[in-house]
Coordinates of C-alpha atoms in Angstrom, one line a residue:
Chain D
M870 CA 67.1 70.6 163.2
I871 CA 67.8 67.4 165.2
T872 CA 64.4 66.0 164.0
G873 CA 65.3 66.9 160.4
F874 CA 68.7 65.1 160.7
A875 CA 67.1 62.0 162.3
A876 CA 64.4 62.0 159.7
S877 CA 66.9 62.2 156.9
L878 CA 68.8 59.3 158.4
V879 CA 65.6 57.3 158.6
E880 CA 64.7 58.2 155.0
A881 CA 68.2 57.3 153.8
W882 CA 68.0 54.0 155.5
Q883 CA 64.6 53.2 154.0
E884 CA 65.9 54.1 150.6
L885 CA 68.9 51.9 151.0
R886 CA 66.7 49.1 152.2
V887 CA 64.3 49.4 149.4
H888 CA 67.0 49.5 146.7
K889 CA 69.5 47.2 148.4
V890 CA 70.7 45.4 145.3
R891 CA 71.4 48.6 143.4
V892 CA 73.0 50.1 146.5
L893 CA 75.1 47.0 147.0
M894 CA 76.4 47.0 143.5
S895 CA 77.2 50.7 143.6
L896 CA 79.0 50.4 146.9
I897 CA 81.3 47.5 146.0
G898 CA 83.7 49.9 144.5
V899 CA 83.7 52.3 147.4
G900 CA 84.1 49.4 149.9
V901 CA 87.0 48.0 148.0
A902 CA 88.6 51.4 147.8
V903 CA 88.2 52.1 151.5
C904 CA 89.5 48.6 152.3
A905 CA 92.6 49.3 150.1
L906 CA 93.2 52.7 151.6
T907 CA 92.9 51.3 155.1
L908 CA 95.2 48.5 154.3
V909 CA 97.8 50.9 152.9
V910 CA 97.6 53.2 155.9
G911 CA 97.6 50.2 158.3
F912 CA 100.4 48.4 156.6
G913 CA 102.4 51.5 156.3
N914 CA 102.0 52.4 160.0
M915 CA 102.6 48.8 161.2
M916 CA 105.7 48.5 159.1
Q917 CA 106.8 51.9 160.3
K918 CA 106.2 50.9 163.9
G919 CA 107.9 47.5 163.4
L920 CA 110.9 49.2 161.8
A921 CA 111.0 51.9 164.4
D922 CA 111.0 49.3 167.2
S923 CA 113.8 47.4 165.5
Y924 CA 115.8 50.6 164.9
E925 CA 115.2 51.8 168.4
Q926 CA 116.5 48.6 169.8
Q927 CA 119.6 48.9 167.7
G928 CA 120.3 52.6 167.8
G929 CA 118.1 54.2 170.5
R930 CA 114.9 56.2 170.3
A931 CA 114.5 59.6 168.5
A932 CA 116.6 61.5 169.4
T933 CA 119.6 59.6 170.8
Y934 CA 122.9 61.4 170.9
T935 CA 126.1 59.5 171.7
L936 CA 128.6 61.5 173.8
S937 CA 132.2 60.4 173.4
L938 CA 134.3 61.4 176.4
N939 CA 138.0 60.4 175.9
P940 CA 140.9 61.7 177.9
T941 CA 143.4 63.2 175.5
E942 CA 146.6 62.5 177.4
S943 CA 145.9 59.4 179.6
E944 CA 144.0 56.2 179.8
M945 CA 140.5 56.1 181.3
G946 CA 141.5 55.3 184.8
E947 CA 139.4 55.3 188.0
S948 CA 139.7 59.0 188.6
E949 CA 138.7 59.8 185.0
V950 CA 135.7 57.5 185.4
E951 CA 134.7 59.3 188.5
K952 CA 135.2 62.8 186.9
V953 CA 133.1 61.7 183.9
R954 CA 130.3 60.3 186.1
S955 CA 130.2 63.5 188.2
A956 CA 130.2 65.7 185.1
L957 CA 127.4 63.8 183.4
D958 CA 125.3 63.9 186.5
E959 CA 125.8 67.7 186.8
T960 CA 125.0 68.2 183.1
A961 CA 122.0 66.0 183.2
D962 CA 120.7 68.0 186.1
R963 CA 121.4 71.3 184.5
F964 CA 119.7 70.5 181.2
G965 CA 116.9 68.3 182.6
I966 CA 118.0 65.3 180.7
S967 CA 115.9 62.4 182.1
H968 CA 117.5 59.5 180.3
I969 CA 121.3 59.0 180.1
S970 CA 123.2 55.7 180.0
A971 CA 126.7 54.4 179.5
Y972 CA 127.1 52.2 176.4
G973 CA 130.1 50.0 176.2
Q974 CA 130.6 46.5 174.7
A975 CA 133.1 43.8 175.4
E976 CA 133.4 40.1 175.0
T977 CA 133.5 37.8 178.0
T978 CA 133.4 34.2 179.1
V979 CA 131.6 32.6 182.0
P980 CA 132.3 29.2 183.4
G981 CA 129.1 27.3 182.9
P982 CA 128.0 23.9 184.3
A983 CA 128.8 22.3 180.9
G984 CA 131.9 24.4 180.0
T985 CA 132.9 27.9 179.2
I986 CA 130.2 30.1 177.8
S987 CA 131.1 33.1 175.5
A988 CA 128.9 36.1 175.7
S989 CA 128.7 39.7 174.4
M990 CA 128.6 42.0 177.4
Y991 CA 126.9 45.4 177.3
I992 CA 127.9 47.9 179.9
V993 CA 124.9 50.1 180.7
D994 CA 123.1 52.2 183.3
P995 CA 119.6 51.6 184.6
D996 CA 118.0 54.0 182.0
F997 CA 119.2 51.9 179.1
D998 CA 116.1 49.6 178.9
V999 CA 113.8 52.5 178.3
M1000 CA 116.2 54.1 175.9
R1001 CA 116.5 50.9 173.8
R1002 CA 112.9 49.6 174.3
L1003 CA 114.3 46.5 176.0
S1004 CA 111.5 44.4 177.4
V1005 CA 112.3 42.2 180.4
D1006 CA 110.4 38.9 180.0
H1007 CA 111.2 37.5 183.4
G1008 CA 112.6 39.0 186.5
R1009 CA 113.5 42.7 186.4
W1010 CA 115.8 45.3 184.9
F1011 CA 118.5 47.2 186.9
T1012 CA 117.7 49.7 189.6
A1013 CA 120.1 52.3 190.9
G1014 CA 120.5 50.2 194.1
D1015 CA 122.0 47.3 192.2
A1016 CA 125.3 49.1 191.9
A1017 CA 125.8 48.6 195.6
N1018 CA 125.3 44.8 195.5
L1019 CA 128.2 42.7 196.4
S1020 CA 127.1 40.1 193.9
P1021 CA 126.9 42.1 190.7
A1022 CA 123.5 42.1 189.0
V1023 CA 123.2 40.7 185.4
V1024 CA 120.4 40.8 182.9
A1025 CA 120.9 38.0 180.4
D1026 CA 119.2 37.0 177.1
E1027 CA 117.5 33.7 176.6
T1028 CA 120.4 32.3 174.6
F1029 CA 122.8 32.8 177.5
L1030 CA 120.4 31.4 180.0
S1031 CA 119.7 28.4 177.8
E1032 CA 123.4 27.8 177.4
Y1033 CA 123.9 28.1 181.2
G1034 CA 120.9 25.9 181.9
I1035 CA 118.9 28.4 183.7
D1036 CA 115.1 28.5 183.4
P1037 CA 114.1 32.1 183.0
T1038 CA 111.0 31.6 185.1
S1039 CA 113.2 30.7 188.1
L1040 CA 115.1 34.0 188.2
P1041 CA 116.9 35.3 190.2
A1042 CA 119.7 32.8 189.8
T1043 CA 123.4 32.8 190.7
I1044 CA 126.1 32.3 188.1
E1045 CA 129.8 31.8 188.6
L1046 CA 132.2 34.3 187.1
S1047 CA 135.7 33.7 185.7
G1048 CA 138.8 34.5 187.8
S1049 CA 140.2 33.8 191.1
P1050 CA 139.1 34.0 193.9
K1051 CA 135.7 32.6 192.9
K1052 CA 133.1 35.2 192.4
T1053 CA 129.4 35.0 191.6
A1054 CA 126.9 37.3 190.0
T1055 CA 123.1 37.3 190.2
V1056 CA 121.0 37.1 187.1
I1057 CA 118.0 39.3 187.9
G1058 CA 116.2 39.3 184.6
S1059 CA 116.0 37.9 181.1
V1060 CA 115.4 39.7 177.8
P1061 CA 114.6 38.2 174.4
S1062 CA 117.6 37.3 172.2
S1063 CA 118.6 39.4 169.3
E1064 CA 117.8 37.9 166.0
F1065 CA 121.2 37.5 164.4
Q1066 CA 123.4 37.2 167.5
E1067 CA 126.0 34.5 167.5
Y1068 CA 126.6 34.4 171.2
G1069 CA 124.4 35.0 174.2
E1070 CA 124.2 38.5 175.6
I1071 CA 124.5 39.9 179.1
Y1072 CA 123.9 43.4 180.4
V1073 CA 125.9 44.6 183.3
L1074 CA 126.0 47.9 185.2
N1075 CA 128.6 50.5 184.3
G1076 CA 131.4 50.2 186.9
Q1077 CA 131.0 46.5 187.4
E1078 CA 132.3 45.4 184.1
K1079 CA 135.7 44.4 185.3
Q1080 CA 134.1 41.7 187.5
F1081 CA 132.9 40.0 184.3
A1082 CA 135.9 40.7 182.1
A1083 CA 139.2 41.8 183.7
D1084 CA 140.4 43.3 180.4
A1085 CA 137.3 45.4 179.8
Y1086 CA 138.0 49.0 179.2
A1087 CA 136.1 51.7 181.1
V1088 CA 133.2 53.1 179.1
T1089 CA 133.9 56.3 177.2
E1090 CA 130.6 56.5 175.3
F1091 CA 127.3 57.6 176.8
E1092 CA 123.9 57.9 175.2
M1093 CA 121.4 60.5 176.0
W1094 CA 117.7 60.5 174.9
V1095 CA 116.4 64.0 174.3
P1096 CA 113.3 65.4 172.5
P1097 CA 114.1 65.4 168.8
E1098 CA 112.9 69.0 168.3
V1099 CA 115.6 70.4 170.6
G1100 CA 118.1 67.6 170.3
E1101 CA 120.6 69.4 168.0
E1102 CA 120.7 72.6 170.1
L1103 CA 120.8 70.7 173.3
S1104 CA 123.6 68.4 172.2
K1105 CA 125.7 71.5 171.4
Q1106 CA 125.1 73.0 174.8
V1107 CA 125.8 69.6 176.5
T1108 CA 129.0 69.2 174.7
S1109 CA 130.0 72.7 175.6
D1110 CA 129.1 72.1 179.3
L1111 CA 131.0 68.8 179.4
R1112 CA 134.1 70.4 177.8
R1113 CA 134.0 73.1 180.5
Q1114 CA 133.7 70.4 183.2
L1115 CA 136.2 68.0 181.7
P1116 CA 139.3 69.8 180.7
G1117 CA 141.8 67.4 179.1
F1118 CA 138.9 65.4 177.6
D1119 CA 138.0 65.2 174.0
V1120 CA 134.2 65.7 174.0
S1121 CA 131.9 65.1 171.1
A1122 CA 128.2 64.4 170.5
D1123 CA 126.6 62.8 167.5
R1124 CA 123.1 61.7 166.8
T1125 CA 123.1 57.9 166.5
D1126 CA 119.5 56.8 166.3
F1127 CA 118.0 55.7 163.0
A1128 CA 114.7 57.5 163.1
S1129 CA 115.4 59.6 160.1
D1130 CA 116.1 56.5 158.1
I1131 CA 112.6 55.2 158.5
D1132 CA 111.0 57.7 156.2
E1133 CA 113.7 57.2 153.7
T1134 CA 113.1 53.5 153.7
L1135 CA 109.3 53.5 153.7
G1136 CA 108.4 56.9 152.3
P1137 CA 108.5 56.0 148.6
V1138 CA 106.6 52.7 149.0
K1139 CA 103.9 54.3 151.1
N1140 CA 103.5 57.1 148.6
V1141 CA 103.1 54.8 145.7
L1142 CA 100.5 52.7 147.5
L1143 CA 98.7 55.8 148.7
V1144 CA 98.4 57.1 145.1
I1145 CA 97.1 53.7 143.9
S1146 CA 94.5 53.7 146.7
I1147 CA 93.4 57.2 146.0
L1148 CA 93.0 56.3 142.3
I1149 CA 90.9 53.2 143.3
L1150 CA 88.8 55.5 145.6
F1151 CA 88.3 58.0 142.8
M1152 CA 87.1 55.3 140.5
G1153 CA 84.8 53.9 143.2
M1154 CA 83.4 57.4 143.7
L1155 CA 82.8 57.9 140.0
G1156 CA 80.9 54.6 139.8
L1157 CA 78.8 55.6 142.8
L1158 CA 78.2 59.1 141.3
N1159 CA 77.2 57.6 138.0
I1160 CA 74.7 55.2 139.5
S1161 CA 73.3 57.9 141.8
L1162 CA 72.8 60.3 138.9
V1163 CA 70.9 57.7 136.9
T1164 CA 68.9 56.7 139.9
I1165 CA 67.9 60.2 140.8
Q1166 CA 66.3 60.6 137.3
Q1167 CA 64.2 57.5 138.1
R1168 CA 63.2 59.0 141.4
I1169 CA 61.8 62.3 140.1
R1170 CA 58.2 61.4 140.9
E1171 CA 59.2 60.3 144.4
I1172 CA 60.9 63.6 145.0
G1173 CA 57.8 65.5 143.7
I1174 CA 55.7 63.5 146.1
R1175 CA 58.0 64.3 149.0
R1176 CA 57.9 68.0 148.0
S1177 CA 54.1 67.8 148.2
F1178 CA 54.4 66.6 151.8
G1179 CA 56.3 69.8 152.6
A1180 CA 59.9 68.8 152.0
T1181 CA 62.0 71.9 151.3
S1182 CA 64.8 72.0 148.7
R1183 CA 67.3 72.0 151.6
R1184 CA 65.7 68.9 153.0
I1185 CA 65.6 67.1 149.7
F1186 CA 69.3 68.0 149.2
F1187 CA 70.2 66.7 152.6
S1188 CA 68.2 63.5 152.3
V1189 CA 69.7 62.6 149.0
M1190 CA 73.2 63.3 150.2
M1191 CA 72.6 61.4 153.4
E1192 CA 71.5 58.4 151.4
S1193 CA 75.0 58.4 149.8
V1194 CA 76.7 59.2 153.1
V1195 CA 74.9 56.4 155.0
A1196 CA 75.6 53.9 152.2
T1197 CA 79.3 54.8 151.9
T1198 CA 79.7 54.8 155.7
I1199 CA 78.3 51.2 155.8
A1200 CA 80.5 50.2 152.9
G1201 CA 83.4 51.9 154.5
A1202 CA 82.8 50.1 157.8
V1203 CA 82.8 46.8 156.0
G1204 CA 85.9 47.8 154.1
V1205 CA 87.7 48.8 157.3
L1206 CA 86.6 45.6 159.0
I1207 CA 88.0 43.5 156.2
A1208 CA 91.2 45.5 156.2
V1209 CA 91.6 45.1 159.9
L1210 CA 91.0 41.3 159.6
V1211 CA 93.6 41.1 156.9
L1212 CA 96.1 43.1 158.9
K1213 CA 95.6 40.9 161.9
A1214 CA 95.7 37.7 160.0
P1215 CA 98.6 35.4 161.3
L1216 CA 99.7 34.7 157.7
V1217 CA 100.1 38.4 157.0
A1218 CA 102.0 38.9 160.3
E1219 CA 104.3 36.0 159.4
F1220 CA 104.9 37.5 155.9
M1221 CA 105.4 41.0 157.1
F1222 CA 107.2 40.7 160.3
D1223 CA 108.8 37.3 159.9
G1224 CA 107.1 35.9 163.0
A1225 CA 108.4 38.7 165.3
S1226 CA 106.0 40.5 167.5
T1227 CA 103.4 42.2 165.3
P1228 CA 102.6 45.8 166.0
Q1229 CA 98.9 46.6 166.8
V1230 CA 96.7 47.6 163.9
P1231 CA 96.8 51.4 164.1
I1232 CA 93.5 53.0 165.0
S1233 CA 94.5 55.9 162.7
A1234 CA 94.1 53.5 159.7
A1235 CA 90.5 52.7 160.8
I1236 CA 89.8 56.4 161.4
V1237 CA 91.2 57.4 158.0
G1238 CA 89.2 54.7 156.3
M1239 CA 85.9 55.8 158.0
L1240 CA 86.6 59.5 157.3
V1241 CA 87.3 58.8 153.7
S1242 CA 84.1 56.8 153.4
V1243 CA 82.0 59.6 154.8
G1244 CA 83.8 62.2 152.6
A1245 CA 83.4 60.1 149.5
G1246 CA 79.7 59.7 150.2
A1247 CA 79.2 63.4 150.8
L1248 CA 81.1 64.2 147.6
A1249 CA 79.4 61.6 145.4
G1250 CA 76.0 62.4 147.0
S1251 CA 76.2 66.2 146.5
V1252 CA 75.8 66.1 142.7
P1253 CA 72.6 64.0 142.6
A1254 CA 71.4 66.0 145.6
V1255 CA 71.7 69.2 143.6
V1256 CA 69.9 67.6 140.6
A1257 CA 67.1 66.5 143.0
T1258 CA 66.6 70.1 144.3
R1259 CA 66.2 71.4 140.8
V1260 CA 63.2 69.1 140.1
R1261 CA 60.0 71.1 139.5
I1262 CA 57.4 69.8 141.8
I1263 CA 54.5 69.8 139.3
D1264 CA 56.5 68.1 136.6
A1265 CA 57.9 65.6 139.1
I1266 CA 54.4 64.6 140.4
R1267 CA 53.3 64.0 136.8
A1268 CA 56.4 62.2 135.7
Chain R
M286 CA 22.0 72.1 146.0
S287 CA 24.7 74.7 146.4
R288 CA 24.9 76.7 149.5
P289 CA 26.0 80.3 149.8
E290 CA 29.7 81.1 149.9
P291 CA 31.1 81.1 153.4
T292 CA 31.5 84.2 155.4
A293 CA 35.0 85.7 155.9
A294 CA 35.1 84.3 159.5
E295 CA 34.9 80.7 158.2
T296 CA 37.0 81.2 155.1
L297 CA 40.0 78.8 154.8
L298 CA 41.1 79.6 151.4
S299 CA 40.3 82.5 149.1
L300 CA 41.4 83.4 145.6
R301 CA 40.6 86.8 144.1
H302 CA 41.2 87.6 140.4
V303 CA 43.8 84.9 140.3
S304 CA 45.3 84.1 136.9
R305 CA 48.1 81.9 135.7
S306 CA 49.9 82.2 132.4
V307 CA 53.1 80.7 131.0
P308 CA 55.4 82.0 128.3
I309 CA 55.4 80.2 125.0
A310 CA 57.3 80.7 121.8
D311 CA 57.8 84.2 120.4
D312 CA 57.4 85.9 123.7
Q313 CA 53.7 85.0 123.8
L314 CA 51.8 84.2 127.0
L315 CA 49.4 81.3 127.3
T316 CA 46.7 82.0 129.8
I317 CA 45.8 78.8 131.6
L318 CA 43.6 80.4 134.3
A319 CA 41.9 83.7 134.1
D320 CA 40.3 85.8 136.9
I321 CA 39.5 83.0 139.3
D322 CA 37.5 83.9 142.3
L323 CA 37.0 81.2 144.9
E324 CA 36.2 81.1 148.6
V325 CA 36.5 77.8 150.4
G326 CA 35.1 77.5 153.9
V327 CA 36.5 75.4 156.8
G328 CA 35.4 71.8 156.4
E329 CA 33.6 72.5 153.1
H330 CA 33.6 70.0 150.2
I331 CA 34.0 71.6 146.8
G332 CA 33.8 69.8 143.5
I333 CA 35.4 71.2 140.4
V334 CA 34.6 69.6 137.0
G335 CA 36.2 70.2 133.7
R336 CA 37.4 68.5 130.6
S337 CA 41.1 67.7 130.1
G338 CA 43.2 70.8 129.3
T339 CA 40.9 73.3 131.0
G340 CA 43.4 74.1 133.7
K341 CA 42.1 71.8 136.5
S342 CA 45.6 70.6 137.5
T343 CA 47.1 74.1 137.3
L344 CA 44.3 75.3 139.6
L345 CA 45.0 72.5 142.0
N346 CA 48.7 73.2 142.0
I347 CA 48.0 76.8 142.9
L348 CA 45.5 75.8 145.6
G349 CA 48.1 73.4 147.0
L350 CA 50.9 76.0 146.9
L351 CA 52.8 73.9 144.5
D352 CA 52.6 76.7 142.0
A353 CA 52.1 80.5 142.4
P354 CA 49.5 82.6 140.6
T355 CA 50.8 85.1 138.0
T356 CA 48.4 87.7 139.2
G357 CA 45.7 88.1 141.8
D358 CA 45.5 87.6 145.6
M359 CA 45.4 84.4 147.5
E360 CA 45.0 83.8 151.2
F361 CA 45.3 80.5 153.1
A362 CA 44.0 80.6 156.7
G363 CA 44.2 84.3 156.7
E364 CA 47.7 84.5 155.4
P365 CA 48.5 86.0 152.0
V366 CA 50.3 83.3 150.1
Q367 CA 50.5 84.5 146.5
K368 CA 54.1 85.6 146.9
I369 CA 55.5 83.6 149.8
S370 CA 58.9 81.9 149.7
R371 CA 59.2 78.3 148.6
N372 CA 60.2 77.3 152.1
R373 CA 57.2 78.9 153.6
A374 CA 55.0 77.3 151.1
A375 CA 56.6 73.9 151.9
A376 CA 55.9 74.5 155.6
I377 CA 52.2 75.3 155.0
R378 CA 51.9 72.5 152.6
G379 CA 53.4 70.0 155.0
R380 CA 51.3 71.1 157.9
D381 CA 48.0 72.1 156.5
I382 CA 47.5 70.6 153.0
G383 CA 47.0 66.9 152.0
F384 CA 47.1 65.6 148.5
V385 CA 45.3 62.7 146.9
F386 CA 46.5 61.9 143.4
Q387 CA 44.9 60.1 140.5
Q388 CA 47.7 57.6 140.2
F389 CA 47.9 57.2 144.0
N390 CA 51.7 58.1 143.9
L391 CA 52.6 55.8 146.7
L392 CA 56.3 55.5 147.4
P393 CA 57.5 52.3 145.7
G394 CA 59.0 49.6 147.8
R395 CA 57.7 51.1 151.0
T396 CA 55.0 49.4 153.0
A397 CA 51.6 50.9 153.5
V398 CA 52.5 52.2 157.0
E399 CA 55.8 53.6 155.7
N400 CA 53.9 55.5 153.0
V401 CA 51.5 56.9 155.5
E402 CA 54.2 58.0 157.9
A403 CA 56.2 59.6 155.1
P404 CA 54.6 63.1 155.6
L405 CA 55.3 62.8 159.3
M406 CA 59.0 62.7 158.4
Y407 CA 58.7 66.5 157.9
A408 CA 57.0 67.0 161.2
T409 CA 58.8 67.8 164.4
G410 CA 58.7 66.8 168.1
R411 CA 56.0 64.5 169.3
E412 CA 54.3 64.3 165.9
F413 CA 57.6 63.0 164.4
R414 CA 58.3 60.6 167.3
N415 CA 54.8 59.1 167.2
R416 CA 54.7 58.8 163.4
R417 CA 54.4 55.0 163.3
R418 CA 51.6 55.0 165.8
S419 CA 49.7 57.8 164.0
A420 CA 50.2 56.1 160.6
E421 CA 48.9 52.8 162.0
A422 CA 45.9 54.5 163.6
M423 CA 45.0 56.2 160.3
L424 CA 45.3 53.0 158.3
E425 CA 43.0 51.3 160.9
R426 CA 40.5 54.1 160.4
L427 CA 40.5 53.5 156.7
G428 CA 39.9 49.8 157.2
L429 CA 43.5 48.8 156.3
G430 CA 44.6 47.6 159.7
D431 CA 45.4 44.2 158.3
R432 CA 47.4 45.6 155.3
I433 CA 49.8 47.7 157.3
E434 CA 53.0 45.9 156.1
A435 CA 51.8 45.3 152.5
K436 CA 53.7 47.0 149.8
P437 CA 51.8 48.9 147.0
N438 CA 52.3 46.2 144.5
R439 CA 50.4 43.8 146.8
L440 CA 47.5 46.2 147.2
S441 CA 44.4 46.6 145.0
G442 CA 43.7 50.0 143.3
G443 CA 41.1 50.8 145.9
E444 CA 43.4 49.9 148.8
Q445 CA 46.2 51.9 147.3
Q446 CA 44.0 54.9 147.1
R447 CA 42.9 54.4 150.6
V448 CA 46.6 54.3 151.7
A449 CA 47.0 57.6 149.7
I450 CA 44.0 59.1 151.6
A451 CA 45.5 58.0 154.9
R452 CA 48.7 59.6 153.9
A453 CA 47.0 62.8 153.0
L454 CA 45.1 63.0 156.3
V455 CA 47.7 61.7 158.7
R456 CA 48.9 65.2 159.6
E457 CA 45.3 66.3 160.1
P458 CA 45.5 69.0 157.4
K459 CA 43.0 71.8 157.1
L460 CA 42.6 71.2 153.3
V461 CA 42.7 68.1 151.3
L462 CA 43.1 68.4 147.5
A463 CA 42.1 65.4 145.5
D464 CA 43.1 65.3 141.8
E465 CA 40.9 62.9 139.9
P466 CA 40.9 60.6 143.0
T467 CA 38.8 57.9 141.3
G468 CA 40.3 58.2 137.8
A469 CA 42.3 55.0 138.1
L470 CA 39.5 53.0 139.8
D471 CA 36.4 51.2 138.6
V472 CA 33.0 52.9 139.2
E473 CA 32.1 50.9 142.3
T474 CA 35.6 51.2 144.0
G475 CA 35.7 54.8 143.0
R476 CA 32.3 55.5 144.7
Q477 CA 33.5 53.7 147.9
V478 CA 36.8 55.6 148.0
M479 CA 35.0 58.9 147.5
E480 CA 32.6 58.0 150.3
I481 CA 35.5 57.2 152.6
L482 CA 37.3 60.4 151.6
D483 CA 34.2 62.6 152.0
G484 CA 33.3 61.0 155.4
I485 CA 36.8 61.1 156.9
T486 CA 37.4 64.7 155.9
K487 CA 34.0 65.6 157.3
D488 CA 35.0 63.8 160.6
S489 CA 38.3 65.6 160.8
G490 CA 36.9 69.0 159.9
A491 CA 39.1 69.3 156.8
A492 CA 38.0 71.1 153.7
L493 CA 38.0 68.9 150.6
I494 CA 38.5 70.1 147.0
T495 CA 37.9 67.5 144.5
I496 CA 39.0 68.1 140.9
T497 CA 37.4 65.6 138.6
H498 CA 35.7 65.0 135.3
D499 CA 33.4 62.4 137.0
L500 CA 30.1 64.1 137.5
G501 CA 29.0 61.6 140.2
V502 CA 32.1 62.4 142.2
A503 CA 31.6 66.2 141.7
N504 CA 28.0 65.9 142.9
M505 CA 29.1 64.5 146.3
A506 CA 30.4 68.0 147.0
T507 CA 28.4 70.7 148.7
R508 CA 29.2 73.2 146.0
Q509 CA 30.3 72.5 142.5
F510 CA 32.2 74.6 139.9
S511 CA 33.0 74.0 136.3
L512 CA 36.3 75.0 134.8
S513 CA 36.2 75.9 131.2
Q514 CA 38.9 77.7 129.2
G515 CA 40.6 78.8 132.3
C516 CA 37.5 80.3 133.9
L517 CA 35.8 79.0 137.0
H518 CA 32.0 79.1 137.1
P519 CA 29.7 78.0 139.9
V520 CA 27.3 75.2 139.0
L521 CA 24.0 75.8 140.8
D522 CA 22.0 72.8 140.0
G523 CA 24.5 70.0 140.3
A524 CA 27.2 69.0 137.9
T525 CA 25.9 67.9 134.5
A526 CA 27.3 67.0 131.2
E527 CA 26.7 70.6 130.1
A528 CA 28.6 71.9 133.2
L529 CA 31.4 69.5 132.3
A530 CA 31.5 71.0 128.8
G531 CA 31.4 74.5 130.3
E532 CA 28.1 75.2 128.7
S533 CA 26.0 75.6 131.8
R534 CA 26.1 78.4 134.4

């Protein structure tokens, strides 16, 4: 069995070597088709990944639910903040929610060495970086222990650091805060700047926001990241649990990530490109099939000779089909290689992702390309293989 | 010149009352071979002469298990083979029967060594793994050691037929069937090729059945038969023009 398979591969390779020009011509269509298909799958996945990263940075990962916890008859004072914190901790424990973070936003100013610096301030908890895919380029993100620091910790973006005159590689660094008496904060890490942000951005821990902006309101919105498949049911249970724990609060939960928008945005484009690729592949296969059928008629004598050596019908079928499979696999590999090179080309990255970080070429695209190559070879090879098995040995030898 | 037919103990191939007919128009049957009786001993050389259209190739196809008799019994190495499956026939053919054709029938585009190792593609185990070495050794034996990498279009007719002989013998078959092996060669080259074929089959202990219309080639065999109108007759005093015409018994 193994010998038969190995021998069929050797025979297929010899056949391809002997008829390389014909094989090359017949495989151009298949190679182009596989390349196109791989490009479509690759582009689609890369765009999806790029879009997903962007969406996740803006709205959280799938599935992110925003919990609004507003006292109905009073302001959010210190006691309310404490109640909310305690209720959230208990709920997170009860339902096994691993990632939960405050999410508040305020404007602030910081006295810099060359004048006042305006910044957007995000009030968050340590889980926030994972939930929003924030990558810290230099220094570090918050830890739970940072809440106890006398000098509050800050993570700032490159724009803010640049305006303040801090080199990100020299972190941690101390910055002065507005207000009297004089207070300082410690910049512990830097993150890349958002693309369309007018001001610099800083991230501070929930509960320390008033040290950066005296008029900042206590956070009333919290994000939780839960598995999408149970998100809806879990959000209902969490809401119910928080309502029980927080009488006098208006509690609501809404899904706020954009994951579902990705398919809506890319779905139609991917489908059209996929249909075009399949059509190209079909035409490539027809070309290969056509040439194979003509070729097999010219090889009748050779098939007869092989039958005289003891080749069975099954072996002839397998050998002829393997010729096609080996050929399309090689063509497919070349097609996939070209597609990967195109996908990795700096020009393409610039065009597709506008110079932002380019997602990796998905391995799934290469696998799809190779599987399609093998499948196309097997399909296109099976018809001439059947014809080959029907050759009468005696007629074939005398052909 | 002819020797007695081999005893049952030494018989490699036997045909008893074998016939072959094919349907033609109006539900008629055309009898190509009729009541053929033939016993071939191990290592024996048989020559069968006959004019074109007398059924020589049909007989060779039956002997080589490429075709099946319509009636009669046939045994190869003690195994009844008149009604075996195609796969079984292919297995016996691959292992025990070698063919030498008039037109050489080398695989185009393949080198001499690739042609000779082609039958070993259907072998298993060590025979398969050592195919290149075996093929090279066989070509050496036939005096083609320096033509191993030559393709058929670079070989003379005699060299091509020697490659074909090497290919037929590389699996050390029990029986070699040669269909007009000198038909495409000049007289001198044909004689040399036949001497090689006769000698190498003798050395390897394989039986050789040569089907030819060349009396000289037929007379190199130890026993001769003439095939005329589908009937096989022993030729006792060597193949002659009369035997070829089917007039001599």
